[in-house]
Coordinates of N, CA and C in Angstrom, one line a residue:
Chain A
Q155 N -8.7 -18.4 -4.7 CA -8.6 -17.3 -3.9 C -7.5 -16.5 -4.7
V156 N -7.6 -15.1 -4.4 CA -6.7 -14.2 -5.0 C -5.3 -14.4 -4.5
Q157 N -4.3 -14.4 -5.6 CA -3.0 -14.6 -5.1 C -2.2 -13.9 -6.1
L158 N -1.1 -13.1 -5.5 CA -0.2 -12.3 -6.3 C 1.2 -12.7 -5.8
V159 N 1.9 -13.2 -6.8 CA 3.3 -13.7 -6.5 C 4.4 -12.9 -7.2
E160 N 5.2 -12.2 -6.5 CA 6.3 -11.4 -7.1 C 7.5 -12.3 -7.4
S161 N 8.3 -11.9 -8.4 CA 9.6 -12.6 -8.7 C 10.5 -11.6 -9.4
G162 N 11.7 -12.0 -9.5 CA 12.6 -11.2 -10.2 C 13.5 -10.4 -9.4
G163 N 13.4 -10.4 -8.1 CA 14.3 -9.7 -7.2 C 15.7 -10.3 -7.1
G164 N 16.6 -9.5 -6.5 CA 17.9 -9.9 -6.3 C 18.9 -8.9 -6.0
V165 N 20.2 -9.2 -6.2 CA 21.2 -8.1 -6.0 C 21.6 -7.6 -7.3
V166 N 21.6 -6.3 -7.6 CA 22.0 -5.7 -8.8 C 22.9 -4.6 -8.5
Q167 N 23.8 -4.3 -9.5 CA 24.8 -3.2 -9.3 C 24.2 -1.9 -9.6
P168 N 24.8 -0.9 -8.9 CA 24.3 0.5 -9.2 C 24.4 0.8 -10.7
G169 N 23.2 1.5 -11.2 CA 23.3 1.9 -12.6 C 22.7 0.9 -13.5
R170 N 22.5 -0.3 -13.0 CA 21.9 -1.4 -13.9 C 20.4 -1.4 -13.8
S171 N 19.9 -2.3 -14.4 CA 18.4 -2.5 -14.5 C 17.9 -3.9 -14.0
L172 N 16.6 -3.9 -13.7 CA 16.0 -5.2 -13.3 C 14.6 -5.1 -13.6
R173 N 14.0 -6.4 -13.9 CA 12.6 -6.4 -14.1 C 11.9 -7.2 -13.1
L174 N 10.9 -6.8 -12.4 CA 10.1 -7.5 -11.4 C 8.8 -8.0 -12.2
S175 N 8.4 -9.2 -11.8 CA 7.1 -9.7 -12.3 C 6.2 -10.0 -11.1
C176 N 4.9 -9.9 -11.4 CA 4.0 -10.2 -10.4 C 2.8 -11.1 -11.1
A177 N 2.9 -12.4 -10.8 CA 1.9 -13.3 -11.3 C 0.6 -13.4 -10.6
A178 N -0.5 -13.1 -11.2 CA -1.8 -13.0 -10.6 C -2.6 -14.2 -10.9
S179 N -3.4 -14.7 -9.9 CA -4.4 -15.7 -10.1 C -5.5 -15.6 -9.2
G180 N -6.7 -16.3 -9.5 CA -7.8 -16.3 -8.6 C -8.8 -15.1 -8.9
F181 N -8.6 -14.4 -9.9 CA -9.4 -13.3 -10.3 C -9.2 -12.9 -11.8
T182 N -10.2 -12.2 -12.4 CA -10.0 -11.7 -13.7 C -9.1 -10.6 -13.8
F183 N -7.8 -10.8 -14.1 CA -6.7 -9.8 -14.0 C -7.0 -8.6 -14.8
S184 N -7.5 -8.9 -15.9 CA -7.8 -7.7 -16.9 C -8.9 -6.7 -16.5
D185 N -9.5 -7.0 -15.3 CA -10.6 -6.2 -15.0 C -10.0 -5.1 -13.9
Y186 N -8.8 -5.3 -13.5 CA -8.4 -4.5 -12.3 C -7.1 -3.7 -12.6
A187 N -7.1 -2.5 -12.0 CA -5.8 -1.7 -12.1 C -4.9 -2.4 -11.1
M188 N -3.6 -2.2 -11.2 CA -2.7 -2.8 -10.4 C -1.6 -1.8 -9.9
H189 N -1.0 -2.0 -8.8 CA -0.1 -1.0 -8.2 C 1.2 -1.6 -7.8
W190 N 2.2 -0.9 -7.8 CA 3.5 -1.2 -7.1 C 3.7 -0.3 -6.0
V191 N 4.2 -1.0 -4.8 CA 4.5 -0.2 -3.5 C 5.8 -0.8 -3.1
R192 N 6.8 0.0 -2.6 CA 7.9 -0.5 -1.9 C 8.2 -0.1 -0.6
Q193 N 9.1 -0.8 0.1 CA 9.4 -0.6 1.4 C 10.9 -0.7 1.7
A194 N 11.6 0.4 1.8 CA 13.0 0.2 2.2 C 13.2 -0.3 3.5
P195 N 14.4 -0.9 3.8 CA 14.6 -1.6 5.0 C 14.5 -0.7 6.3
G196 N 13.5 -1.1 7.2 CA 13.2 -0.3 8.3 C 12.4 0.9 8.1
K197 N 11.9 1.1 6.9 CA 11.1 2.3 6.6 C 9.7 2.1 6.3
G198 N 8.9 3.0 6.0 CA 7.5 2.8 5.7 C 7.1 2.5 4.2
L199 N 6.0 2.4 4.0 CA 5.4 2.1 2.6 C 5.5 3.3 1.7
E200 N 6.0 3.1 0.5 CA 6.1 4.2 -0.5 C 5.4 3.7 -1.8
W201 N 4.3 4.4 -2.1 CA 3.5 4.1 -3.3 C 4.4 4.5 -4.6
L202 N 4.4 3.6 -5.6 CA 5.4 3.9 -6.7 C 4.6 4.2 -8.0
A203 N 3.6 3.2 -8.4 CA 3.1 3.3 -9.7 C 1.8 2.6 -9.8
V204 N 1.0 2.9 -10.8 CA -0.2 2.3 -11.0 C -0.4 2.1 -12.6
I205 N -1.1 1.1 -12.9 CA -1.4 0.9 -14.4 C -2.8 0.5 -14.4
T206 N -3.6 1.1 -15.4 CA -5.0 0.8 -15.5 C -5.2 -0.6 -16.0
Y207 N -6.5 -1.0 -16.0 CA -6.9 -2.4 -16.1 C -6.4 -2.9 -17.6
D208 N -6.5 -1.8 -18.5 CA -6.3 -2.2 -19.9 C -4.7 -1.8 -20.3
G209 N -4.0 -1.4 -19.4 CA -2.6 -1.0 -19.7 C -2.4 0.3 -20.4
K210 N -3.6 1.0 -20.7 CA -3.4 2.3 -21.5 C -2.9 3.5 -20.7
N211 N -3.1 3.5 -19.4 CA -2.6 4.6 -18.7 C -1.8 4.1 -17.5
K212 N -0.7 4.9 -17.3 CA 0.3 4.7 -16.2 C 0.6 5.9 -15.5
Y213 N 0.7 5.7 -14.2 CA 1.1 6.9 -13.4 C 2.2 6.5 -12.4
Y214 N 3.1 7.5 -12.0 CA 4.2 7.2 -11.3 C 4.4 8.2 -10.1
A215 N 5.0 7.8 -9.0 CA 5.4 8.7 -8.0 C 6.6 9.6 -8.5
D216 N 6.8 10.8 -8.2 CA 7.9 11.6 -8.7 C 9.3 11.0 -8.4
S217 N 9.5 10.2 -7.3 CA 10.7 9.6 -7.0 C 11.2 8.5 -8.0
V218 N 10.3 8.0 -8.8 CA 10.7 7.0 -9.7 C 10.4 7.3 -11.2
K219 N 9.7 8.5 -11.4 CA 9.2 8.8 -12.8 C 10.5 9.0 -13.7
G220 N 10.3 8.4 -14.8 CA 11.5 8.4 -15.8 C 12.5 7.3 -15.6
R221 N 12.5 6.6 -14.5 CA 13.4 5.5 -14.2 C 12.7 4.1 -14.2
F222 N 11.5 4.1 -13.7 CA 10.8 2.9 -13.6 C 9.7 2.8 -14.6
T223 N 9.2 1.7 -15.1 CA 8.2 1.6 -16.0 C 7.3 0.3 -15.6
V224 N 6.1 0.7 -15.5 CA 5.1 -0.4 -15.2 C 4.4 -0.8 -16.5
S225 N 4.2 -2.1 -16.6 CA 3.4 -2.7 -17.7 C 2.7 -4.0 -17.3
R226 N 1.9 -4.5 -18.2 CA 1.1 -5.7 -17.9 C 0.9 -6.5 -19.1
G227 N 0.8 -7.8 -18.9 CA 0.5 -8.8 -19.9 C -0.8 -9.5 -19.5
N228 N -2.0 -8.9 -20.0 CA -3.2 -9.5 -19.5 C -3.5 -10.9 -19.9
P229 N -3.1 -11.3 -21.1 CA -3.2 -12.7 -21.4 C -2.4 -13.6 -20.4
K230 N -1.4 -13.2 -19.9 CA -0.5 -14.0 -19.0 C -0.9 -13.7 -17.5
S231 N -1.8 -12.7 -17.3 CA -2.2 -12.3 -15.9 C -0.9 -12.0 -15.2
T232 N -0.1 -11.1 -15.7 CA 1.2 -10.7 -15.1 C 1.4 -9.3 -15.2
L233 N 1.9 -8.7 -14.1 CA 2.3 -7.3 -14.0 C 3.8 -7.1 -13.9
Y234 N 4.3 -6.2 -14.5 CA 5.7 -6.0 -14.5 C 6.2 -4.6 -13.9
L235 N 7.4 -4.6 -13.4 CA 8.0 -3.3 -13.2 C 9.4 -3.3 -13.6
Q236 N 9.7 -2.4 -14.6 CA 11.1 -2.4 -15.1 C 11.8 -1.3 -14.3
L237 N 12.9 -1.6 -13.7 CA 13.6 -0.6 -12.8 C 15.0 -0.4 -13.5
S238 N 15.3 0.9 -13.7 CA 16.5 1.2 -14.3 C 17.3 2.3 -13.7
S239 N 18.6 2.5 -13.9 CA 19.4 3.5 -13.3 C 19.3 3.4 -11.8
L240 N 19.4 2.1 -11.4 CA 19.2 1.9 -9.9 C 20.4 2.5 -9.0
T241 N 20.0 2.9 -7.9 CA 20.9 3.4 -6.9 C 20.6 2.7 -5.6
A242 N 21.5 2.9 -4.6 CA 21.3 2.2 -3.3 C 19.9 2.6 -2.7
E243 N 19.5 3.8 -3.0 CA 18.2 4.2 -2.4 C 17.0 3.4 -2.9
D244 N 17.2 2.6 -3.9 CA 16.2 1.7 -4.5 C 16.2 0.5 -3.8
T245 N 17.0 0.1 -3.0 CA 17.0 -1.1 -2.2 C 15.8 -1.1 -1.3
A246 N 15.0 -2.2 -1.5 CA 13.7 -2.2 -0.9 C 13.0 -3.6 -1.2
V247 N 11.9 -3.9 -0.5 CA 11.1 -4.9 -0.9 C 10.0 -4.3 -1.8
Y248 N 9.7 -4.8 -2.9 CA 8.8 -4.3 -3.8 C 7.5 -5.2 -3.8
F249 N 6.4 -4.6 -3.5 CA 5.0 -5.3 -3.4 C 4.2 -5.0 -4.7
C250 N 3.4 -6.0 -5.2 CA 2.4 -5.6 -6.2 C 1.0 -5.6 -5.4
A251 N 0.1 -4.9 -5.8 CA -1.2 -4.9 -5.1 C -2.3 -4.7 -6.2
R252 N -3.4 -5.2 -5.8 CA -4.6 -5.2 -6.6 C -5.5 -3.9 -6.1
E253 N -6.0 -3.2 -7.0 CA -6.8 -2.0 -6.6 C -8.4 -2.4 -6.8
E254 N -9.0 -2.3 -5.7 CA -10.5 -2.5 -5.7 C -11.1 -1.1 -5.7
R255 N -12.3 -1.0 -6.3 CA -13.0 0.2 -6.4 C -14.4 0.0 -6.1
R256 N -14.9 0.9 -5.2 CA -16.4 0.9 -4.8 C -16.9 2.3 -5.0
S257 N -17.7 2.6 -6.0 CA -18.1 3.9 -6.4 C -16.7 4.7 -6.7
S258 N -16.5 5.7 -5.9 CA -15.3 6.5 -6.2 C -14.3 6.3 -5.1
I259 N -14.5 5.1 -4.3 CA -13.5 4.8 -3.4 C -12.6 3.7 -3.8
Y260 N -11.2 4.0 -3.6 CA -10.2 3.1 -4.0 C -9.4 2.5 -2.9
Y261 N -9.0 1.3 -3.0 CA -8.1 0.7 -2.0 C -7.4 -0.5 -2.4
L262 N -6.4 -0.9 -1.8 CA -5.5 -2.0 -2.3 C -5.9 -3.2 -1.3
D263 N -6.6 -4.1 -1.9 CA -7.3 -5.2 -1.2 C -6.4 -6.5 -1.1
H264 N -5.6 -6.7 -2.1 CA -4.8 -7.8 -2.1 C -3.4 -7.4 -2.4
W265 N -2.3 -8.1 -1.7 CA -1.0 -7.7 -1.9 C -0.2 -9.0 -2.1
G266 N 0.9 -9.0 -2.9 CA 1.8 -10.0 -2.9 C 2.7 -10.1 -1.8
Q267 N 3.6 -11.1 -1.7 CA 4.5 -11.1 -0.5 C 5.8 -10.4 -0.6
G268 N 6.0 -9.8 -1.7 CA 7.1 -8.9 -1.9 C 8.3 -9.5 -2.5
A269 N 9.1 -8.7 -3.2 CA 10.3 -9.2 -3.8 C 11.4 -8.2 -3.4
L270 N 12.5 -8.8 -2.9 CA 13.6 -7.9 -2.3 C 14.5 -7.6 -3.4
V271 N 14.8 -6.2 -3.6 CA 15.8 -5.8 -4.6 C 16.9 -5.1 -3.7
T272 N 18.2 -5.6 -3.8 CA 19.3 -5.0 -3.2 C 20.2 -4.4 -4.3
V273 N 20.4 -3.1 -4.2 CA 21.3 -2.5 -5.1 C 22.7 -2.2 -4.4
S274 N 23.7 -2.9 -4.8 CA 25.0 -2.9 -4.2 C 26.1 -3.3 -5.2
S275 N 27.3 -2.8 -5.1 CA 28.4 -3.2 -5.9 C 29.1 -4.3 -5.2
Chain B
D657 N 0.9 18.8 -3.5 CA 0.8 17.5 -3.1 C 0.3 17.3 -1.7
I658 N -0.5 16.2 -1.4 CA -1.1 16.0 -0.1 C -0.2 15.2 0.7
Q659 N 0.1 15.6 1.8 CA 1.1 14.9 2.7 C 0.2 14.3 3.8
M660 N 0.7 13.2 4.3 CA 0.0 12.5 5.4 C 0.9 12.4 6.6
T661 N 0.4 12.7 7.8 CA 1.1 12.5 9.0 C 0.4 11.6 10.0
Q662 N 1.1 10.9 10.9 CA 0.4 10.0 11.8 C 1.0 10.2 13.2
S663 N 0.1 10.1 14.1 CA 0.6 10.2 15.6 C -0.1 9.2 16.4
P664 N 0.6 8.7 17.4 CA 2.1 8.9 17.5 C 2.8 8.0 16.4
S665 N 4.1 8.2 16.4 CA 4.8 7.3 15.6 C 5.0 5.9 16.1
S666 N 5.0 5.8 17.4 CA 5.0 4.5 18.1 C 4.3 4.7 19.4
L667 N 3.8 3.6 19.8 CA 3.2 3.5 21.2 C 3.4 2.1 21.8
S668 N 3.4 2.1 23.1 CA 3.5 0.8 23.8 C 2.1 0.6 24.5
A669 N 1.6 -0.5 24.4 CA 0.3 -0.9 25.1 C 0.2 -2.2 25.5
S670 N -0.8 -2.4 26.3 CA -1.0 -3.9 26.9 C -2.1 -4.5 26.3
V671 N -2.3 -5.8 26.4 CA -3.4 -6.5 25.9 C -4.6 -6.0 26.7
G672 N -5.7 -5.8 26.0 CA -7.0 -5.2 26.5 C -7.0 -3.7 26.5
D673 N -5.9 -3.1 26.2 CA -6.1 -1.6 26.1 C -6.7 -1.1 24.9
R674 N -7.4 0.0 25.0 CA -7.9 0.7 23.9 C -6.9 1.7 23.3
V675 N -6.7 1.5 21.9 CA -5.6 2.1 21.2 C -6.2 3.0 20.2
T676 N -5.7 4.2 20.1 CA -6.1 5.2 19.1 C -4.9 5.7 18.3
I677 N -5.0 5.7 17.0 CA -4.0 6.1 16.1 C -4.6 7.2 15.3
R678 N -3.9 8.4 15.1 CA -4.4 9.4 14.3 C -3.7 9.6 13.0
C679 N -4.4 10.1 12.1 CA -3.9 10.4 10.7 C -4.3 11.7 10.2
R680 N -3.5 12.6 9.8 CA -3.9 13.9 9.3 C -3.3 14.1 7.9
A681 N -4.3 14.7 7.1 CA -3.9 15.0 5.7 C -3.7 16.6 5.7
T682 N -2.8 17.0 4.8 CA -2.5 18.5 4.7 C -3.6 19.2 3.9
Q683 N -4.4 18.5 3.2 CA -5.6 19.1 2.6 C -6.8 18.2 2.8
H684 N -8.0 18.7 2.5 CA -9.2 18.0 2.8 C -9.2 16.7 1.7
I685 N -9.5 15.6 2.2 CA -9.6 14.4 1.4 C -10.9 13.7 1.4
R686 N -11.9 14.3 1.9 CA -13.2 13.7 2.2 C -13.0 12.6 3.0
N687 N -13.5 11.4 2.5 CA -13.4 10.2 3.3 C -12.5 9.1 2.5
Y688 N -11.6 9.7 1.6 CA -10.8 8.9 0.9 C -9.5 8.4 1.6
L689 N -9.7 7.6 2.6 CA -8.6 7.3 3.6 C -8.8 5.8 4.0
N690 N -7.7 5.1 3.8 CA -7.7 3.7 4.2 C -6.7 3.5 5.2
W691 N -6.8 2.4 6.0 CA -5.9 1.8 6.9 C -5.5 0.5 6.7
Y692 N -4.1 0.2 6.8 CA -3.5 -1.1 6.6 C -2.7 -1.4 7.9
Q693 N -2.6 -2.7 8.1 CA -1.8 -3.4 9.2 C -0.7 -4.1 8.5
Q694 N 0.6 -4.0 9.0 CA 1.7 -4.7 8.6 C 2.5 -5.3 9.7
K695 N 2.8 -6.6 9.6 CA 3.7 -7.2 10.6 C 5.0 -7.4 10.0
P696 N 6.1 -7.6 10.7 CA 7.5 -7.6 10.2 C 7.6 -8.8 9.2
G697 N 8.1 -8.4 7.9 CA 8.4 -9.5 7.0 C 7.2 -9.9 6.2
K698 N 6.1 -9.2 6.4 CA 4.8 -9.7 5.8 C 4.3 -8.4 4.9
A699 N 3.3 -8.7 4.0 CA 2.7 -7.7 3.2 C 1.6 -7.0 4.1
P700 N 1.4 -5.8 3.8 CA 0.2 -5.1 4.4 C -1.0 -5.8 4.3
I701 N -1.9 -5.6 5.2 CA -3.4 -6.1 5.1 C -4.3 -4.9 5.3
L702 N -5.4 -4.9 4.3 CA -6.3 -3.7 4.5 C -7.2 -4.0 5.6
L703 N -7.3 -3.1 6.5 CA -8.2 -3.1 7.6 C -9.5 -2.3 7.4
V704 N -9.4 -1.1 6.9 CA -10.5 -0.1 6.8 C -10.3 0.6 5.6
Y705 N -11.6 0.8 4.8 CA -11.4 1.7 3.6 C -12.5 2.8 3.7
A706 N -12.4 3.7 3.0 CA -13.4 4.9 3.0 C -13.6 5.4 4.4
A707 N -12.5 5.5 5.0 CA -12.4 6.0 6.4 C -13.0 5.2 7.5
S708 N -14.1 4.6 7.2 CA -14.8 3.8 8.4 C -15.5 2.5 8.0
T709 N -15.3 2.1 6.8 CA -15.8 0.7 6.4 C -14.7 -0.4 6.7
L710 N -15.2 -1.3 7.5 CA -14.3 -2.4 7.8 C -14.3 -3.4 6.6
Q711 N -13.1 -3.8 6.4 CA -12.8 -4.8 5.3 C -13.3 -6.1 5.8
S712 N -13.9 -6.9 4.8 CA -14.5 -8.2 5.2 C -13.4 -9.0 5.9
G713 N -13.9 -9.7 7.0 CA -12.9 -10.5 7.7 C -12.2 -9.9 8.8
V714 N -12.1 -8.6 8.8 CA -11.4 -7.9 10.0 C -12.2 -7.8 11.1
P715 N -11.5 -8.1 12.3 CA -12.3 -8.2 13.6 C -12.8 -6.9 13.9
S716 N -14.1 -6.9 14.6 CA -14.9 -5.8 14.9 C -14.3 -4.9 15.9
R717 N -13.2 -5.3 16.6 CA -12.5 -4.4 17.5 C -11.7 -3.3 16.8
F718 N -11.6 -3.4 15.5 CA -11.0 -2.3 14.8 C -12.2 -1.4 14.3
S719 N -11.9 -0.2 14.3 CA -13.0 0.9 13.7 C -12.2 2.0 13.2
G720 N -12.7 2.7 12.2 CA -12.1 3.9 11.7 C -13.2 5.0 11.7
S721 N -12.7 6.2 11.7 CA -13.6 7.4 11.8 C -12.8 8.6 11.2
G722 N -13.6 9.7 10.9 CA -13.1 10.9 10.4 C -13.5 11.2 9.0
S723 N -13.2 12.4 8.7 CA -13.6 13.0 7.4 C -12.8 14.3 7.2
G724 N -12.5 14.7 6.0 CA -11.9 16.0 5.8 C -10.3 15.9 5.9
T725 N -9.8 16.2 7.0 CA -8.3 16.1 7.3 C -8.0 15.2 8.4
D726 N -8.9 15.0 9.3 CA -8.5 14.2 10.5 C -9.2 12.9 10.6
F727 N -8.4 11.8 10.9 CA -8.9 10.5 10.8 C -8.3 9.8 12.0
T728 N -9.1 8.7 12.4 CA -8.7 7.9 13.6 C -8.9 6.4 13.3
L729 N -7.9 5.6 13.7 CA -8.1 4.1 13.8 C -8.1 3.8 15.3
T730 N -9.1 3.1 15.7 CA -9.2 2.6 17.0 C -9.3 1.1 17.1
I731 N -8.5 0.6 18.1 CA -8.6 -0.9 18.5 C -9.2 -0.9 19.8
S732 N -10.4 -1.3 19.9 CA -11.1 -1.2 21.2 C -10.6 -2.1 22.3
S733 N -10.0 -3.2 22.0 CA -9.4 -4.0 23.0 C -8.2 -4.8 22.4
L734 N -7.0 -4.3 22.6 CA -5.9 -4.7 22.0 C -5.6 -6.2 22.2
Q735 N -5.4 -7.0 21.1 CA -5.1 -8.4 21.2 C -3.6 -8.7 20.8
P736 N -3.1 -9.8 21.3 CA -1.7 -10.1 20.9 C -1.4 -10.1 19.5
D737 N -2.3 -10.4 18.6 CA -2.2 -10.5 17.1 C -2.1 -9.0 16.6
D738 N -2.5 -8.0 17.4 CA -2.5 -6.7 16.9 C -1.3 -5.8 17.0
F739 N -0.2 -6.5 17.6 CA 1.0 -5.9 17.6 C 1.6 -5.8 16.2
A740 N 1.7 -4.6 15.6 CA 2.1 -4.4 14.3 C 2.3 -2.9 14.0
T741 N 2.6 -2.6 12.7 CA 2.6 -1.2 12.3 C 1.4 -0.9 11.5
Y742 N 0.9 0.2 11.7 CA -0.4 0.7 11.0 C -0.2 1.9 10.2
Y743 N -0.7 1.8 8.9 CA -0.4 2.9 7.9 C -1.8 3.4 7.4
C744 N -1.8 4.7 7.4 CA -3.0 5.3 6.6 C -2.6 5.6 5.2
Q745 N -3.6 5.7 4.4 CA -3.3 6.0 2.9 C -4.4 6.8 2.4
Q746 N -4.0 7.8 1.7 CA -5.1 8.7 1.0 C -5.2 8.3 -0.4
T747 N -6.4 8.3 -0.9 CA -6.6 8.0 -2.4 C -7.4 9.1 -3.0
Y748 N -7.5 10.3 -2.3 CA -8.2 11.5 -2.9 C -7.6 11.9 -4.2
T749 N -6.2 11.7 -4.3 CA -5.5 12.2 -5.6 C -5.4 11.1 -6.5
T750 N -6.3 10.1 -6.4 CA -6.3 9.0 -7.4 C -6.0 9.4 -8.9
P751 N -5.2 8.8 -9.6 CA -4.7 7.6 -9.4 C -3.4 7.6 -8.6
L752 N -2.9 8.7 -8.1 CA -1.8 8.7 -7.3 C -2.1 8.6 -5.7
F753 N -1.5 7.7 -5.1 CA -1.9 7.4 -3.7 C -0.6 7.9 -2.8
T754 N -0.9 8.0 -1.6 CA 0.1 8.5 -0.6 C -0.1 7.7 0.7
F755 N 0.9 7.2 1.3 CA 0.8 6.6 2.6 C 1.3 7.5 3.7
G756 N 0.8 7.4 4.9 CA 1.3 8.0 6.0 C 2.7 7.2 6.6
P757 N 3.4 7.9 7.4 CA 4.7 7.2 7.9 C 4.6 6.0 8.7
G758 N 3.4 5.7 9.2 CA 3.2 4.5 10.1 C 3.2 4.8 11.5
T759 N 2.6 3.9 12.2 CA 2.6 3.9 13.7 C 2.8 2.5 14.2
K760 N 3.9 2.4 14.9 CA 4.2 1.0 15.4 C 3.6 0.8 16.8
V761 N 2.9 -0.3 17.0 CA 2.2 -0.7 18.2 C 3.0 -1.9 18.8
D762 N 3.6 -1.6 19.9 CA 4.3 -2.8 20.5 C 3.9 -2.9 22.0
I763 N 4.4 -4.0 22.5 CA 4.0 -4.5 23.8 C 4.6 -3.7 24.9
K764 N 3.8 -3.2 25.9 CA 4.4 -2.6 27.0 C 4.9 -3.6 28.0

């Protein structure tokens, strides 16, 4: 069965960096675009970034463009999110999710359990 | 940019009630609209995609409708397991997606 497991969360000081990982299993990772979504405490879902199946194209929400970098290692079936210049507003649970596509319809059909990032001095 | 709104932001209902949640886009998005359910401390779960197609395994009491700018998620008979927060998501601007602010459904 499809499984996505995030890791790498924790407490980090403002201005520092952190890398999250998302280990995928149960499907052919290299066939799918992958997304990152976050949720600040008590808030709604915020879409952050997407990377195409081959890693060649990446797109970001304006709120994180220039600070966050999405990448992937297809041989390792792993998705990454590099977070930099972190501020307290980046405190959130970060989810990875798989994109499914039917014709021109897109949706996120499998999600990881989330990794908590807390930015605090 | 396309913005998504949801109404109401929260509602209280009883088991067995019919519940309707609305989602509106600031521009026409055809049927590129998905619905997710999220329970506290858990990842979201896909309920409906393409505005009205039920994801495999989702109970038939859930249904989605709409096209253009106005969409609806309906729970025909609310069950105890349905108390959660529901989010709409537009994918018209793919590869960039946008979520609505969410609607929390709790017990009356």
